[in-house]
Coordinates of C-alpha atoms in Angstrom, one line a residue:
X3 CA -19.1 15.0 -7.9
X4 CA -21.4 18.0 -8.5
X5 CA -20.4 19.6 -11.8
X6 CA -21.0 23.0 -10.3
X7 CA -18.5 22.2 -7.6
X8 CA -15.9 21.1 -10.2
X9 CA -16.3 24.5 -11.9
X10 CA -15.9 26.1 -8.5
X11 CA -12.6 24.2 -8.0
X12 CA -11.4 25.2 -11.5
X13 CA -12.3 28.8 -11.0
X14 CA -10.2 28.9 -7.8
X15 CA -7.3 27.2 -9.6
X16 CA -7.4 24.3 -7.2
X17 CA -7.9 22.0 -10.1
X18 CA -6.5 22.4 -13.7
X19 CA -8.6 21.6 -16.8
X20 CA -5.9 19.0 -17.7
X21 CA -6.2 17.4 -14.3
X22 CA -9.9 17.3 -14.6
X23 CA -9.9 15.7 -18.0
X24 CA -7.5 13.0 -16.7
X25 CA -9.7 12.4 -13.7
X26 CA -12.9 12.2 -15.7
X27 CA -11.3 9.6 -18.0
X28 CA -10.0 7.5 -15.1
X29 CA -13.4 7.8 -13.3
X30 CA -15.2 6.5 -16.4
X31 CA -12.7 3.7 -16.7
X32 CA -12.6 2.6 -13.0
X33 CA -16.1 3.6 -11.7
X34 CA -14.5 5.6 -8.9
X35 CA -15.8 9.1 -8.2
X36 CA -13.8 12.1 -9.2
X37 CA -13.8 13.2 -5.6
X38 CA -12.2 9.9 -4.5
X39 CA -9.6 10.2 -7.2
X40 CA -8.7 13.8 -6.3
X41 CA -7.9 12.6 -2.7
X42 CA -6.2 9.4 -3.9
X43 CA -3.9 11.3 -6.2
X44 CA -3.3 14.0 -3.6
X45 CA -4.2 16.7 -6.0
X46 CA -6.0 18.5 -3.2
X47 CA -5.5 17.4 0.4
X48 CA -8.7 15.8 1.8
X49 CA -9.2 18.4 4.5
X50 CA -8.7 21.3 2.1
X51 CA -11.0 19.8 -0.5
X52 CA -13.8 19.3 2.1
X53 CA -13.3 22.9 3.5
X54 CA -13.9 24.1 0.0
X55 CA -16.9 21.8 -0.4
X56 CA -18.3 23.1 2.9
X57 CA -18.0 26.7 1.7
X58 CA -19.6 25.8 -1.6
X59 CA -22.5 23.8 -0.2
X60 CA -23.0 26.1 2.8
X61 CA -23.0 23.0 5.1
X62 CA -20.7 23.1 8.2
X63 CA -17.7 20.8 8.2
X64 CA -17.4 18.7 11.4
X65 CA -14.4 16.6 12.4
X66 CA -15.7 13.5 14.2
X67 CA -12.8 11.2 14.5
X68 CA -12.3 12.2 18.2
X69 CA -16.0 11.8 19.1
X70 CA -17.2 8.9 21.2
X71 CA -20.5 8.1 19.5
X72 CA -22.6 5.8 21.7
X73 CA -23.8 2.5 20.3
X74 CA -27.4 3.6 21.0
X75 CA -26.9 6.5 18.6
X76 CA -25.3 4.4 15.9
X77 CA -28.4 2.2 16.0
X78 CA -30.4 5.1 14.6
X79 CA -29.1 4.2 11.1
X80 CA -28.3 0.6 10.2
X81 CA -24.7 -0.3 9.3
X82 CA -25.8 -1.3 5.7
X83 CA -27.4 2.1 5.1
X84 CA -24.5 4.0 6.7
X85 CA -22.0 2.3 4.5
X86 CA -24.0 2.5 1.3
X87 CA -25.2 6.1 1.5
X88 CA -22.2 7.3 3.5
X89 CA -24.4 8.7 6.3
X90 CA -23.4 8.5 10.0
X91 CA -25.6 9.3 13.0
X92 CA -23.8 11.7 15.4
X93 CA -26.2 12.7 18.1
X94 CA -29.9 12.4 19.1
X95 CA -31.6 15.0 21.1
X96 CA -35.4 14.4 21.4
X97 CA -36.7 15.0 17.9
X98 CA -33.5 16.2 16.3
X99 CA -31.0 13.7 14.8
X100 CA -27.6 15.1 13.9
X101 CA -25.9 13.2 11.0
X102 CA -22.6 13.4 9.1
X103 CA -22.7 13.0 5.4
X104 CA -19.8 12.6 2.9
X105 CA -21.9 13.4 -0.1
X106 CA -24.9 15.6 1.1
X107 CA -25.3 16.8 -2.5
X108 CA -26.0 13.2 -3.7
X109 CA -29.8 12.7 -4.5
X110 CA -29.9 9.1 -3.4
X111 CA -28.3 10.0 -0.1
X112 CA -30.7 12.8 0.4
X113 CA -33.7 10.5 -0.3
X114 CA -32.4 7.8 2.1
X115 CA -32.0 10.5 4.8
X116 CA -35.5 11.8 4.2
X117 CA -36.9 8.3 4.4
X118 CA -35.0 7.6 7.7
X119 CA -36.2 10.9 9.2
X120 CA -39.8 10.2 8.2
X121 CA -39.7 6.6 9.6
X122 CA -38.3 7.8 12.9
X123 CA -40.3 11.0 13.1
X124 CA -37.3 13.3 13.6
X125 CA -35.8 16.4 12.1
X126 CA -32.3 16.1 10.8
X127 CA -29.3 18.5 11.1
X128 CA -26.7 17.7 8.5
X129 CA -22.9 18.2 8.8
X130 CA -20.3 17.5 6.1
X131 CA -17.7 14.9 7.3
X132 CA -14.3 13.8 5.8
X133 CA -14.3 10.3 4.1
X134 CA -11.4 9.3 6.4
X135 CA -13.4 10.3 9.5
X136 CA -16.5 8.4 8.2
X137 CA -14.5 5.2 7.7
X138 CA -13.1 5.4 11.3
X139 CA -16.6 5.9 12.8
X140 CA -18.2 3.1 10.7
X141 CA -15.7 0.7 12.2
X142 CA -17.4 1.2 15.6
X143 CA -20.5 -0.6 14.4
X144 CA -18.8 -3.9 15.0
X145 CA -15.7 -4.2 17.1
X146 CA -13.4 -7.1 16.2
X147 CA -13.4 -8.7 19.6
X148 CA -17.1 -8.4 20.0
X149 CA -17.8 -10.1 16.7
X150 CA -15.3 -12.9 17.4
X151 CA -16.7 -13.3 20.9
X152 CA -20.2 -13.8 19.4
X153 CA -19.0 -16.3 16.9
X154 CA -17.1 -18.2 19.6
X155 CA -20.3 -18.4 21.7
X156 CA -22.1 -19.9 18.7
X157 CA -19.3 -22.3 18.2
X158 CA -19.4 -23.5 21.8
X159 CA -23.1 -24.0 21.7
X160 CA -22.7 -26.1 18.5
X161 CA -19.9 -28.2 20.1
X162 CA -22.1 -29.0 23.1
X163 CA -24.6 -30.5 20.8
X164 CA -22.0 -32.7 19.1
X165 CA -22.5 -36.4 19.9
X166 CA -19.7 -37.9 17.9
X167 CA -16.3 -36.5 18.9
X168 CA -14.5 -38.2 16.0
X169 CA -16.5 -36.2 13.5
X170 CA -16.0 -33.0 15.3
X171 CA -13.1 -31.5 13.5
X172 CA -14.4 -32.3 10.0
X173 CA -17.9 -30.8 10.8
X174 CA -16.6 -27.7 12.6
X175 CA -14.5 -26.7 9.6
X176 CA -17.7 -26.1 7.6
X177 CA -19.7 -24.5 10.5
X178 CA -20.8 -20.9 10.3
X179 CA -19.1 -19.7 13.5
X180 CA -15.6 -20.6 12.3
X181 CA -16.4 -19.0 8.9
X182 CA -17.5 -15.9 10.7
X183 CA -14.3 -15.7 12.8
X184 CA -12.2 -15.9 9.6
X185 CA -14.4 -13.4 7.8
X186 CA -14.2 -10.9 10.7
X187 CA -10.4 -11.2 10.9
X188 CA -10.0 -10.6 7.1
X189 CA -12.4 -7.6 7.1
X190 CA -10.7 -5.9 10.1
X191 CA -7.3 -6.5 8.4
X192 CA -8.5 -4.7 5.3
X193 CA -10.1 -1.9 7.3
X194 CA -7.0 -1.5 9.3
X195 CA -4.7 -1.3 6.2
X196 CA -2.8 -4.4 7.2
X197 CA -0.4 -5.9 4.7
X198 CA -0.1 -9.2 6.4
X199 CA -2.1 -11.4 8.9
X200 CA -0.3 -13.9 11.1
X201 CA -2.4 -16.7 12.8
X202 CA -0.2 -18.7 15.0
X203 CA 0.0 -20.9 18.2
X204 CA 1.2 -18.8 21.2
X205 CA 1.7 -21.0 24.3
X206 CA -1.8 -22.0 25.4
X207 CA -3.5 -19.5 23.1
X208 CA -4.0 -18.7 19.5
X209 CA -2.6 -15.3 18.5
X210 CA -3.6 -13.1 15.6
X211 CA -1.3 -10.3 14.5
X212 CA -1.6 -7.6 11.8
X213 CA 1.3 -6.0 10.1
X214 CA 0.5 -2.3 9.6
X215 CA 3.0 0.1 8.1
X216 CA 5.7 -2.6 8.4
X217 CA 5.2 -3.2 12.1
X218 CA 3.4 -6.3 13.6
X219 CA 0.7 -5.7 16.2
X220 CA -1.1 -8.3 18.3
X221 CA -4.7 -7.9 17.6
X222 CA -6.5 -10.8 19.1
X223 CA -6.0 -13.8 21.4
X224 CA -8.3 -16.9 21.2
X225 CA -8.4 -20.3 22.8
X226 CA -5.8 -22.6 21.2
X227 CA -8.3 -25.4 20.7
X228 CA -9.9 -23.7 17.7
X229 CA -6.6 -23.2 15.8
X230 CA -7.0 -26.4 13.7
X231 CA -10.5 -25.4 12.7
X232 CA -9.4 -21.9 11.6
X233 CA -6.4 -23.2 9.7
X234 CA -8.6 -25.8 8.0
X235 CA -11.2 -23.1 7.0
X236 CA -8.4 -21.0 5.4
X237 CA -7.1 -24.1 3.6
X238 CA -10.5 -24.8 2.2
X239 CA -10.8 -21.2 0.9
X240 CA -7.3 -21.5 -0.6
X241 CA -7.9 -25.0 -2.2
X242 CA -5.2 -26.6 0.0
X243 CA -5.2 -30.1 1.5
X244 CA -6.7 -30.0 4.9
X245 CA -5.4 -33.5 5.8
X246 CA -1.8 -32.4 5.2
X247 CA -0.3 -30.8 8.3
X248 CA 3.3 -32.0 8.0
X249 CA 4.6 -29.8 5.2
X250 CA 4.2 -26.1 4.2
X251 CA 1.5 -25.3 1.6
X252 CA 0.9 -22.2 -0.5
X253 CA -2.3 -21.0 -2.0
X254 CA -4.5 -17.9 -2.6
X255 CA -8.2 -16.9 -2.6
X256 CA -10.1 -13.7 -3.1
X257 CA -13.1 -12.1 -1.3
X258 CA -15.2 -9.0 -1.7
X259 CA -14.7 -6.7 1.3
X260 CA -16.0 -3.2 1.7
X261 CA -17.1 -3.4 -1.9
X262 CA -13.7 -4.2 -3.2
X263 CA -12.2 -7.4 -4.5
X264 CA -9.3 -8.3 -2.3
X265 CA -6.8 -11.1 -3.0
X266 CA -5.2 -13.0 -0.2
X267 CA -2.0 -15.1 -0.6
X268 CA -1.8 -17.9 2.0
X269 CA 1.3 -19.8 3.3
X270 CA 1.0 -22.5 6.0
X271 CA 3.9 -23.9 8.0
X272 CA 4.0 -26.7 10.6
X273 CA 5.6 -25.7 13.9
X274 CA 6.2 -27.6 17.1
X275 CA 3.0 -26.2 18.6
X276 CA 0.7 -26.5 15.6
X277 CA 0.3 -25.0 12.1
X278 CA 1.0 -21.3 11.5
X279 CA -0.7 -19.3 8.7
X280 CA 0.6 -16.2 7.1
X281 CA -1.7 -14.3 4.8
X282 CA -0.6 -11.5 2.5
X283 CA -3.4 -8.9 1.9
X284 CA -3.3 -7.8 -1.7
X285 CA -5.6 -4.8 -2.1
X286 CA -5.3 -3.3 -5.6
X287 CA -6.7 0.0 -4.4
X288 CA -3.8 0.6 -2.1
X289 CA -1.1 -1.0 -4.2
X290 CA -1.3 0.0 -7.8
X291 CA -0.5 3.7 -7.5
X292 CA 1.1 6.4 -9.6
X293 CA 4.8 7.2 -9.4
X294 CA 4.5 10.5 -7.4
X295 CA 2.3 8.7 -4.8
X296 CA 5.1 6.2 -4.2
X297 CA 7.5 8.9 -3.2
X298 CA 9.3 9.6 -6.5
X299 CA 9.8 13.4 -7.0
X300 CA 12.0 16.0 -8.5
X301 CA 15.1 14.7 -10.3
X302 CA 14.3 11.0 -9.5
X303 CA 10.9 11.3 -11.0
X304 CA 12.1 13.0 -14.2
X305 CA 14.7 10.3 -14.8
X306 CA 12.3 7.4 -14.3
X307 CA 9.6 9.1 -16.5
X308 CA 12.2 9.7 -19.2
X309 CA 13.5 6.1 -19.1
X310 CA 10.0 4.4 -19.4
X311 CA 9.4 6.4 -22.6
X312 CA 12.5 4.7 -24.3
X313 CA 11.7 2.1 -26.9
X314 CA 14.2 -0.4 -25.5
X315 CA 16.7 -1.0 -22.7
X316 CA 16.4 -2.2 -19.1
X317 CA 15.3 -0.6 -15.8
X318 CA 16.7 -2.4 -12.8
X319 CA 15.0 -2.4 -9.3
X320 CA 17.2 -3.0 -6.2
X321 CA 16.5 -3.6 -2.6
X322 CA 15.7 -6.3 0.0
X323 CA 12.4 -8.2 0.1
X324 CA 9.5 -6.1 1.1
X325 CA 10.9 -2.7 0.1
X326 CA 8.3 -2.0 -2.5
X327 CA 10.1 -2.9 -5.7
X328 CA 7.1 -4.8 -7.2
X329 CA 4.8 -1.9 -6.4
X330 CA 7.0 0.5 -8.3
X331 CA 7.2 -1.9 -11.2
X332 CA 3.4 -2.2 -11.2
X333 CA 3.1 1.6 -11.2
X334 CA 5.3 1.8 -14.2
X335 CA 3.3 -0.9 -16.0
X336 CA 0.2 1.1 -15.3
X337 CA 1.7 4.1 -17.0
X338 CA 2.8 2.0 -20.0
X339 CA -0.4 -0.1 -20.3
X340 CA -2.2 0.8 -23.5
X341 CA -3.7 -1.2 -26.2
X342 CA -0.8 -0.2 -28.5
X343 CA 1.7 -2.3 -26.6
X344 CA 2.0 -6.0 -25.6
X345 CA 3.2 -6.3 -22.0
X346 CA 4.2 -9.6 -20.5
X347 CA 5.4 -10.3 -17.0
X348 CA 7.0 -13.3 -15.3
X349 CA 6.5 -13.2 -11.6
X350 CA 6.9 -15.4 -8.5
X351 CA 4.2 -15.1 -7.5
X352 CA 1.8 -12.7 -9.3
X353 CA 0.7 -10.2 -6.6
X354 CA -1.8 -8.0 -8.3
X355 CA -3.7 -8.6 -11.5
X356 CA -3.5 -5.7 -14.0
X357 CA -6.1 -5.7 -16.8
X358 CA -4.3 -5.6 -20.2
X359 CA -1.0 -7.1 -18.9
X360 CA -0.3 -10.8 -19.6
X361 CA 1.0 -12.0 -16.2
X362 CA 2.5 -15.4 -15.8
X363 CA 3.6 -17.1 -12.6
X364 CA 6.8 -19.2 -12.8
X365 CA 6.7 -22.7 -11.3
X366 CA 10.3 -24.0 -10.8
X367 CA 9.0 -27.3 -9.4
X368 CA 7.9 -28.3 -12.9
X369 CA 10.7 -26.6 -14.8
X370 CA 9.0 -23.3 -15.6
X371 CA 11.7 -20.9 -14.4
X372 CA 12.4 -17.3 -15.2
X373 CA 14.9 -18.4 -17.8
X374 CA 12.7 -21.0 -19.5
X375 CA 9.7 -18.5 -19.3
X376 CA 11.8 -15.7 -20.9
X377 CA 12.5 -17.9 -23.9
X378 CA 8.8 -18.3 -24.5
X379 CA 8.1 -14.6 -23.7
X380 CA 10.3 -13.3 -26.5
X381 CA 8.3 -15.5 -29.0
X382 CA 5.0 -13.7 -27.9
X383 CA 6.0 -10.5 -29.7
X384 CA 6.3 -8.4 -26.5
X385 CA 7.1 -4.7 -26.4
X386 CA 7.6 -4.6 -22.6
X387 CA 8.8 -7.4 -20.4
X388 CA 8.8 -7.5 -16.6
X389 CA 10.8 -10.2 -14.8
X390 CA 10.3 -10.7 -11.1
X391 CA 14.0 -11.5 -10.2
X392 CA 17.3 -12.1 -12.0
X393 CA 19.3 -14.5 -9.8
X394 CA 21.4 -16.6 -12.2
X395 CA 23.6 -16.3 -15.2
X396 CA 21.1 -17.7 -17.7
X397 CA 18.4 -15.3 -16.8
X398 CA 20.8 -12.3 -16.7
X399 CA 22.0 -13.1 -20.2
X400 CA 18.4 -13.5 -21.5
X401 CA 17.2 -10.1 -20.1
X402 CA 20.3 -8.4 -21.5
X403 CA 19.6 -10.0 -24.9
X404 CA 16.0 -8.9 -24.8
X405 CA 16.9 -5.3 -23.9
X406 CA 19.4 -5.3 -26.8
X407 CA 16.8 -6.5 -29.4
X408 CA 14.2 -3.8 -29.0
X409 CA 12.3 -4.6 -25.8
X410 CA 11.9 -2.4 -22.7
X411 CA 12.7 -4.8 -19.8
X412 CA 12.0 -4.3 -16.1
X413 CA 13.7 -6.6 -13.7
X414 CA 14.8 -7.0 -10.0
X415 CA 18.2 -7.6 -8.5
X416 CA 18.9 -8.1 -4.8
X417 CA 21.6 -5.6 -4.1
X418 CA 21.9 -3.1 -1.2
X419 CA 21.9 0.0 -3.4
X420 CA 21.9 1.3 -7.0
X421 CA 25.6 1.4 -7.5
X422 CA 25.9 -2.3 -6.5
X423 CA 23.7 -3.5 -9.4
X424 CA 26.4 -3.1 -12.1
X425 CA 29.1 -5.3 -10.2
X426 CA 26.3 -7.8 -9.5
X427 CA 25.5 -8.1 -13.2
X428 CA 29.1 -8.7 -14.0
X429 CA 29.3 -11.3 -11.3
X430 CA 26.3 -13.0 -13.0
X431 CA 28.3 -13.3 -16.2
X432 CA 27.0 -10.3 -18.2
X433 CA 29.8 -8.9 -20.5
X434 CA 30.9 -5.4 -19.4
X435 CA 30.5 -3.9 -22.9
X436 CA 26.8 -5.0 -22.9
X437 CA 25.8 -3.2 -19.7
X438 CA 26.0 0.5 -20.9
X439 CA 24.2 -0.5 -24.1
X440 CA 21.3 -2.1 -22.3
X441 CA 20.9 -0.7 -18.8
X442 CA 19.3 2.8 -18.8
X443 CA 18.3 3.4 -15.1
X444 CA 18.9 1.7 -11.8
X445 CA 16.4 2.3 -9.0
X446 CA 17.1 1.4 -5.3
X447 CA 14.4 2.0 -2.7
X448 CA 13.2 1.4 0.9
X449 CA 9.9 2.0 2.6
X450 CA 9.5 4.5 5.5
X451 CA 6.4 5.1 7.7
X452 CA 4.5 8.3 7.0
X453 CA 3.5 10.6 9.8
X454 CA -0.2 10.9 10.5
X455 CA -1.3 14.3 9.0
X456 CA -3.8 14.8 11.8
X457 CA -1.5 14.6 14.8
X458 CA 2.1 15.0 13.7
X459 CA 4.0 17.1 16.2
X460 CA 6.2 20.1 15.2
X461 CA 9.4 20.1 17.3
X462 CA 12.9 21.5 17.4
X463 CA 15.5 18.8 16.6
X464 CA 18.3 18.2 19.2
X465 CA 21.9 19.0 18.3
X466 CA 22.8 15.6 16.9
X467 CA 19.6 15.5 14.7
X468 CA 20.3 18.9 13.4
X469 CA 23.9 18.0 12.6
X470 CA 22.8 14.9 10.6
X471 CA 20.2 16.9 8.7
X472 CA 22.6 19.7 7.8
X473 CA 25.4 17.4 6.8
X474 CA 23.2 15.4 4.4
X475 CA 21.7 18.6 2.9
X476 CA 25.2 20.0 2.4
X477 CA 26.2 16.8 0.4
X478 CA 23.2 17.2 -2.0
X479 CA 23.9 18.1 -5.6
X480 CA 24.1 21.9 -6.0
X481 CA 21.1 22.0 -8.2
X482 CA 19.0 20.3 -5.6
X483 CA 20.5 22.0 -2.6
X484 CA 19.6 25.5 -4.0
X485 CA 15.9 24.4 -3.9
X486 CA 16.0 23.2 -0.3
X487 CA 14.8 25.7 2.2
X488 CA 15.9 25.0 5.7
X489 CA 14.0 27.2 8.1
X490 CA 15.8 29.2 10.8
X491 CA 15.3 28.0 13.5
X492 CA 15.0 24.5 12.1
X493 CA 11.8 22.5 12.9
X494 CA 10.9 18.9 12.0
X495 CA 7.9 16.6 12.8
X496 CA 7.6 13.6 15.0
X497 CA 4.8 11.0 15.6
X498 CA 2.3 11.6 18.4
X499 CA -0.8 9.5 18.0
X500 CA -4.6 10.1 17.7
X501 CA -7.8 8.1 16.9
X502 CA -7.3 8.8 13.2
X503 CA -4.1 6.7 13.2
X504 CA -5.2 4.3 16.0
X505 CA -2.7 6.1 18.3
X506 CA 0.3 4.9 16.2
X507 CA 1.4 8.3 15.0
X508 CA 1.9 7.0 11.5
X509 CA -0.4 6.3 8.6
X510 CA 0.8 4.4 5.6
X511 CA 4.3 4.1 4.1
X512 CA 6.1 5.9 1.3
X513 CA 9.3 5.1 -0.6
X514 CA 12.7 6.7 -0.4
X515 CA 14.7 6.3 -3.6
X516 CA 18.1 6.6 -5.2
X517 CA 18.1 6.7 -9.0
X518 CA 21.2 6.1 -11.1
X519 CA 21.3 6.9 -14.7
X520 CA 23.9 5.1 -16.9
X521 CA 25.6 7.9 -18.9
X522 CA 28.6 8.0 -21.3
X523 CA 30.9 8.9 -18.4
X524 CA 29.6 5.9 -16.5
X525 CA 30.2 3.7 -19.5
X526 CA 34.0 4.4 -19.3
X527 CA 34.1 3.4 -15.6
X528 CA 32.1 0.2 -16.3
X529 CA 34.5 -0.8 -19.1
X530 CA 37.7 0.1 -17.1
X531 CA 37.1 -0.2 -13.4
X532 CA 33.5 -1.1 -12.4
X533 CA 34.0 -1.0 -8.6
X534 CA 31.2 0.3 -6.4
X535 CA 33.5 3.1 -5.1
X536 CA 34.2 4.4 -8.6
X537 CA 30.6 4.0 -9.7
X538 CA 29.4 5.9 -6.6
X539 CA 31.8 8.7 -7.2
X540 CA 30.5 9.2 -10.7
X541 CA 26.9 8.8 -9.6
X542 CA 27.3 11.6 -7.0
X543 CA 29.1 13.8 -9.6
X544 CA 26.2 13.4 -12.0
X545 CA 23.8 14.5 -9.2
X546 CA 22.4 11.3 -7.8
X547 CA 20.5 11.7 -4.5
X548 CA 21.2 8.9 -2.0
X549 CA 18.5 7.0 -0.1
X550 CA 19.5 8.8 3.1
X551 CA 19.3 12.2 1.4
X552 CA 15.9 11.5 -0.1
X553 CA 14.8 10.4 3.3
X554 CA 16.1 13.7 4.9
X555 CA 14.3 15.7 2.2
X556 CA 11.0 13.9 3.2
X557 CA 11.8 14.7 6.9
X558 CA 12.0 18.4 6.1
X559 CA 8.7 18.2 4.2
X560 CA 7.0 16.6 7.2
X561 CA 6.3 13.4 5.4
X562 CA 8.3 11.1 7.7
X563 CA 10.5 11.4 10.8
X564 CA 14.2 11.3 11.2
X565 CA 14.4 8.2 13.5
X566 CA 12.5 6.2 10.8
X567 CA 14.9 7.2 8.0
X568 CA 18.0 6.5 10.0
X569 CA 16.7 3.1 11.1
X570 CA 15.9 2.1 7.5
X571 CA 19.3 3.3 6.2
X572 CA 21.1 1.5 9.0
X573 CA 19.3 -1.8 8.2
X574 CA 20.4 -1.3 4.6
X575 CA 24.0 -0.9 5.5
X576 CA 23.9 -4.2 7.6
X577 CA 22.4 -6.3 4.8

């Protein structure tokens, strides 16, 4: 980022000196630009930052996500050049080429544009464009179905040449067309922010589905006959046995996509119609975030930040599978990860690799369990220990002992809410008197879809919606309730849909949390009558915000919508 522009942001108090120093340090460490980090951390919203940049550079800002740019115009600049220099052709009129640039102040981008203009004999008219708009337009270079269709045509031509049918499957696995199909699916999953890919038999066809923001969408249908070839290609990439189709197999591989190293966790499963493959997309750029980016704010954030500064004790993370517990743990490890501390984790499996953290994957099939691993971990002189899940008496006793003997321990329990964690520990055999001495904070969470900032619709809630909102706000702790401003008349936001969010109305997910602190008053309840009812009463008295209330607060802020919060809370109650 231009240093003059940084001074401009500082002078307008849009960026503090402390924030800039932190950003510069992270930029030097990660190689990401300060501009990218400002947007990623949400210090300045993307549109506001680029409006300021437009004023500073005296270059008009142009929103292009709604524009239908013809393929003939896109061909004015190659995809490789567009991606590398972040330049996109917008319109060609005789000798004038309109282009959008994310970094028009960058010397290399200017040089590339001058070279293109000279080669084509045109003048250029430059507009500033948002990075998010740029990414959406770049996708138009190659549509998923078109790429796969081309690869399939290549595959059919190769199959026609095949003279020995018995060698067909083995040869096709290695052929470029199948590799291209798999590569295209992976790239579009990453571009589309998918968390999972499902490749499965579907009647007479092969179906590919992406899970985006927690919801599965059918993306592609292919002929069923190529399913074995695609599955085999994925098995080869994951170092799995291609000749074993009768039992499930697990593996992983990584690939560089859009300039980032992405990990993929693979699980195959035999079905009556053929093998099914589920692939978890593990993108470090979207996963390892800071605590405020996850949805922790206000009182909840203060409690968690205070707890992770303690020299010993345990932090418990609660919720069902897929609610973001591991992501929150990684965010905390990122905060704690310095060369002065020794951090060791036991996971099943390791999802994201964090430099500086000693991460170990348990393997129960060979006797390397959480319990046996913990015995070895404490001999490795750890300061901080993360345990994927506590599910038996032995592991519960070991994490409790570790928290007592000078270690900060992070571990997971499968309970519905924060107040259920203490009775669960007692059920696992932990002595009551040890719980207040070791457990410092219990965090329960869920994930809700975020509204697309470009198209969310401001509406008046109906009577029932308004009643639910007002009732939950009324139940909030007085200190929090005083800070909540409910407009009169009340307005909330709902999803609409636009090209920026692929007409889904939502873009990404964020956590809703309830954070319980174990206080002296809570200690008395744990020792005398540790029922969920008594613990919840004390938790509310001390000011705990429930999952539902945290969700309602995010509804009032326009981050998510009421139906989503109520759906997630209702699912929680049924678990």
